[in-house]
Short mmCIF file of C-alpha atoms in Angstrom, two decimals:
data_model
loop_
_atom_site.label_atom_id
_atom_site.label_comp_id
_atom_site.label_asym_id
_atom_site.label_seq_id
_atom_site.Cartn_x
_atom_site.Cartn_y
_atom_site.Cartn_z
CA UNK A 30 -12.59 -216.50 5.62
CA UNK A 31 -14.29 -216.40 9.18
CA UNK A 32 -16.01 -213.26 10.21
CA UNK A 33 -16.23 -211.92 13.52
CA UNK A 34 -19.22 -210.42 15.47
CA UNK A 35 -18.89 -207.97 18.08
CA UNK A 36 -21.93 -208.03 20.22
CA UNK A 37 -22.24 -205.42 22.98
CA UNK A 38 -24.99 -205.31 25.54
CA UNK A 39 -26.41 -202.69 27.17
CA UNK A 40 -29.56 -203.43 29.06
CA UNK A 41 -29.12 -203.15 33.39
CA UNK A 42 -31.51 -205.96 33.35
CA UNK A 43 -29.92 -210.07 32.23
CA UNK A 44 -33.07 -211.54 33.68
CA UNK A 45 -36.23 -210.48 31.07
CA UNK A 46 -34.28 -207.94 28.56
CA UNK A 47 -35.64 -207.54 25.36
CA UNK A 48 -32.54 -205.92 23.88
CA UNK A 49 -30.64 -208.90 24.97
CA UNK A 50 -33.15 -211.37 23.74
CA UNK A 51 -32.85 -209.71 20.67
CA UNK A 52 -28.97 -209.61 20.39
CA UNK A 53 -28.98 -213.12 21.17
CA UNK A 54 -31.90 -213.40 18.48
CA UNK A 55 -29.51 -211.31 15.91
CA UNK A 56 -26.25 -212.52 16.52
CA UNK A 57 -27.62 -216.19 16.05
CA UNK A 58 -29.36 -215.38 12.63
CA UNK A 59 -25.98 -214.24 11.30
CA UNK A 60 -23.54 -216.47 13.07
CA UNK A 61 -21.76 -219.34 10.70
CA UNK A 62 -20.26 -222.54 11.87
CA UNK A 63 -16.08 -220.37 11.62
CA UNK A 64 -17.74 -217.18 12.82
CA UNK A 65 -15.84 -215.31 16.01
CA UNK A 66 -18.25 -213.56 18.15
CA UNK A 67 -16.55 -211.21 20.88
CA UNK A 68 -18.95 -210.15 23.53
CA UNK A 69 -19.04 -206.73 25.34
CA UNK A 70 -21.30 -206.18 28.56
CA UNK A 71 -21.21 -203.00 29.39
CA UNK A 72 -23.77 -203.42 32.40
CA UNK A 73 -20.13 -204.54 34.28
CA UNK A 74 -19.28 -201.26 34.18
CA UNK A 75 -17.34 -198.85 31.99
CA UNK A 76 -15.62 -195.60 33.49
CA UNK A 77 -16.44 -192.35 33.17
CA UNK A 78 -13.90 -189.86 31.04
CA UNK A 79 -11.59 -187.84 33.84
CA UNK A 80 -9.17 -185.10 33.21
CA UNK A 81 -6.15 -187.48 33.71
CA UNK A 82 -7.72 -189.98 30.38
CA UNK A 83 -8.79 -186.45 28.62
CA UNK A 84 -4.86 -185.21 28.73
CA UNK A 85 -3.48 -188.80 27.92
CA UNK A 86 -5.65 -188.96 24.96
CA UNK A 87 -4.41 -185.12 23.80
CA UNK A 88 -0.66 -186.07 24.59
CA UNK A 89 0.84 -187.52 21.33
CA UNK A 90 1.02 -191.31 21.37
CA UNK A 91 4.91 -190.94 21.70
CA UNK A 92 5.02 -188.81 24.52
CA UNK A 93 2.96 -190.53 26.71
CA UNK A 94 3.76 -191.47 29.80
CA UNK A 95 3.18 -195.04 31.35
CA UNK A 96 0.35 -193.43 33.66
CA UNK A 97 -0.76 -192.00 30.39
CA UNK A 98 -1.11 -195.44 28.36
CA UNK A 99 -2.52 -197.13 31.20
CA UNK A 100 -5.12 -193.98 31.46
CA UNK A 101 -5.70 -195.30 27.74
CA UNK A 102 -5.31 -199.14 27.23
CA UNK A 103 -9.28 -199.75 27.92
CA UNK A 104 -10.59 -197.31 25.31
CA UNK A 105 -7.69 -198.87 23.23
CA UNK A 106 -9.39 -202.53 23.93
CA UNK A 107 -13.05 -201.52 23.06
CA UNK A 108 -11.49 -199.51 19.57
CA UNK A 109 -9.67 -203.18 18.52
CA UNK A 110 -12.57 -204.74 19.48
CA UNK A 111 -14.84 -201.88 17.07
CA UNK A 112 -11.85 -202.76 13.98
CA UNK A 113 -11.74 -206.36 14.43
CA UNK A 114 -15.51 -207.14 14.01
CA UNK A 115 -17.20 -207.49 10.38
CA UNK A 116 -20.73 -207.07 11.85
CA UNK A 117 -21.73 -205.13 14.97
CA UNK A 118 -24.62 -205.91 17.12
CA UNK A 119 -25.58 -203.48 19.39
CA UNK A 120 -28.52 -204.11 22.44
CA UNK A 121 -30.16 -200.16 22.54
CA UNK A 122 -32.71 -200.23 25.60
CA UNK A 123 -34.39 -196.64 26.02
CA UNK A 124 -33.58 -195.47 29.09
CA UNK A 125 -35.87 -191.99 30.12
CA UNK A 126 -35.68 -191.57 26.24
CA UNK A 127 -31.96 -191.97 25.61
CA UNK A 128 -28.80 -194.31 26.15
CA UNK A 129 -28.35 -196.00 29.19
CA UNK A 130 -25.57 -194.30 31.12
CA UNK A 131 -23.23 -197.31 30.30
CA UNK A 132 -23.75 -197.08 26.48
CA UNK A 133 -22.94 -193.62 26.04
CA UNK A 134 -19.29 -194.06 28.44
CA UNK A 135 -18.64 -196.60 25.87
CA UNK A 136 -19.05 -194.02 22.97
CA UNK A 137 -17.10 -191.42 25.10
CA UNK A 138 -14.29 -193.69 25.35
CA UNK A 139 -14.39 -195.52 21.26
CA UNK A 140 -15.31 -191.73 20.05
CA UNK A 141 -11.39 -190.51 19.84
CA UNK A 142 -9.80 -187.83 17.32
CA UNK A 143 -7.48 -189.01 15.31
CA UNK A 144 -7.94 -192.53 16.03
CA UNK A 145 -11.94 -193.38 15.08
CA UNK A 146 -12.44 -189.91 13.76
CA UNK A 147 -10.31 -187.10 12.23
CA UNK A 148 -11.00 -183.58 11.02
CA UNK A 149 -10.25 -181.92 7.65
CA UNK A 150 -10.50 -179.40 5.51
CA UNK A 151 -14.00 -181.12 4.27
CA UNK A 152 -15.34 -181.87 7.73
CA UNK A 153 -15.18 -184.98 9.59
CA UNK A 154 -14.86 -188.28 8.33
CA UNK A 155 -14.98 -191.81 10.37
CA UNK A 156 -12.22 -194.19 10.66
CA UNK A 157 -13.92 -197.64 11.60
CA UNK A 158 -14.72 -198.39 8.26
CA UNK A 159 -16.90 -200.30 6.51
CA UNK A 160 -18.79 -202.41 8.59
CA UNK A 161 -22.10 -203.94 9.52
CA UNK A 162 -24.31 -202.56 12.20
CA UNK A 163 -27.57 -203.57 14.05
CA UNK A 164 -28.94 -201.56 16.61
CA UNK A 165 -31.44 -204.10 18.25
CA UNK A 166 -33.40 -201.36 20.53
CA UNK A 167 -36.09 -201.77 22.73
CA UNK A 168 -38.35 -198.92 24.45
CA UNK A 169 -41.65 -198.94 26.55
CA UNK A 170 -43.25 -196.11 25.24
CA UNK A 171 -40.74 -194.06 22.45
CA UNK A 172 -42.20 -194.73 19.37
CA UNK A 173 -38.91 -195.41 16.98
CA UNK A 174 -38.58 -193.00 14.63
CA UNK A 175 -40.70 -190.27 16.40
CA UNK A 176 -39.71 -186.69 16.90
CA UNK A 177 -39.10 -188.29 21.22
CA UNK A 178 -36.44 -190.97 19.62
CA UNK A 179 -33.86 -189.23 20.97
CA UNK A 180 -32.13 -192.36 21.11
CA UNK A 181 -31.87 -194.27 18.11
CA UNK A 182 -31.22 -190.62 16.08
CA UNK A 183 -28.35 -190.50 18.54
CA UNK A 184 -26.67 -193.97 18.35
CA UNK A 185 -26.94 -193.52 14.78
CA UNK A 186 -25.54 -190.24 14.25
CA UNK A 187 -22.69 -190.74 16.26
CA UNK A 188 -21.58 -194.07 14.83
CA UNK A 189 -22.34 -192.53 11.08
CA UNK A 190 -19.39 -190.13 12.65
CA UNK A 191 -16.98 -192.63 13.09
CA UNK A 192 -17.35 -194.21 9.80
CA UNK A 193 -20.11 -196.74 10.68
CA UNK A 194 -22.92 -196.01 8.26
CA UNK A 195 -24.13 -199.12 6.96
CA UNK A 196 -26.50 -199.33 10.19
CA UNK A 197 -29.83 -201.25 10.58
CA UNK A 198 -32.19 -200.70 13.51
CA UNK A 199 -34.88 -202.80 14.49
CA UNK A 200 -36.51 -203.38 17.45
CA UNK A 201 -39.41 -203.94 19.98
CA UNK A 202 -40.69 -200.52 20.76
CA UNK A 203 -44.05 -199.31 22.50
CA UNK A 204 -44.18 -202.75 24.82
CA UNK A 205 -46.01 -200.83 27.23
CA UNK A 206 -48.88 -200.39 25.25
CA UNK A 207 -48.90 -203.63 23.08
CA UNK A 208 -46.08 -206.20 24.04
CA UNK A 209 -46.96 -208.91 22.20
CA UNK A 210 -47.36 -207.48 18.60
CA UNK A 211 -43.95 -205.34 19.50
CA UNK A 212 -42.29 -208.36 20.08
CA UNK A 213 -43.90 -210.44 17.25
CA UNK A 214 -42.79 -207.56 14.84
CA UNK A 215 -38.73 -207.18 16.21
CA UNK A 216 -38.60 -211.16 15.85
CA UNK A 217 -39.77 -210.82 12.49
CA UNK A 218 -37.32 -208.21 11.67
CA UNK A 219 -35.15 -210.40 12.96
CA UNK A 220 -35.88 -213.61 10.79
CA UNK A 221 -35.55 -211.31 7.66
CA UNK A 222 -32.15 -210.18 8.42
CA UNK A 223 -30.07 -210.76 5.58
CA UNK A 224 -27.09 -213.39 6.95
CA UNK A 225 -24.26 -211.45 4.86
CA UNK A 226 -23.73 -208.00 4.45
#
């Protein structure tokens, strides 16, 4: 049965990124000959949330209006993208030790109640799913896994809250200081990905 990727980029820079190298890098390793790999790149652009998408997305689906559903269909897009995939790859550059700006509009708009998450009686539980997830991150200076990685903690927290919790993160990090091993460790990692789940 084919599988699909859903790669989503993240990095302001095409020309030099090593989260993109790496994405390419990942989704590669773990692409078959019937594999479908849907590409997101959120450098184009995502918008931010406004009070006209917040009271769309609190209106109940059959009382929207038009306005309302139009206010929606994007966020609708990236969630069927999110349920579609088998495996997502996600490019994490550290950006003044968090997400780039672009990364966390896309969580803003995927991150909706009732639809990727719902509350109950035992607290929160996710609605994506069981599915596959490498964070391919890349920082200058952050050491990953340090009390400053603000930003992996994050992407991984909030994902884990939408029912993504099978989540691998490797990366280049600390190029600043030593490129070369950084980058000779991530393409290991890399290599030693296992091609299933």
């Amino acid at each position: 049965m084919p599988r699909t990727i859903l790669r989503i980029d993240s990095s302001a820079r095409r020309d030099g990124s090593v989260s993109r190298d790496l994405t390419d890098r990942i989704t590669a390793r773990l692409a078959g000959d019937d594999t479908r790999i849907l590409t997101r790149d959120l450098a184009e652009g995502l918008p931010l949330l406004t009070e006209a998408w917040i009271g769309a997305n609190f209106t109940p689906e059959a009382d929207r209006t038009e306005a309302q559903r139009a206010e929606l269909a994007l966020s609708d897009s990236l969630i069927a993208e999110l349920k579609a995939a088998d495996t997502i790859v996600i490019g994490l550059p550290v950006y003044n030790f968090g997400l780039p700006a672009a990364l966390k509009a896309w969580i803003d708009l995927v991150a909706r109640a009732g639809v990727t998450f719902r509350y109950t009686e035992a607290g929160p539980e996710g609605l994506l799913g069981a599915k596959r997830v490498i964070v391919a991150a890349a920082s200058g200076g952050t050491a990953f896994g340090s009390d400053f990685d603000f930003a992996t903690r994050y992407l991984t927290h909030v994902l884990g809250f939408l029912g993504l919790t099978d989540i691998t993160v490797l990366g280049a990090d600390r190029l600043a200081l030593d490129a070369e091993a950084a980058l000779a460790a991530a393409h290991a990692a890399v290599d030693q990905l296992p091609r299933a789940a």
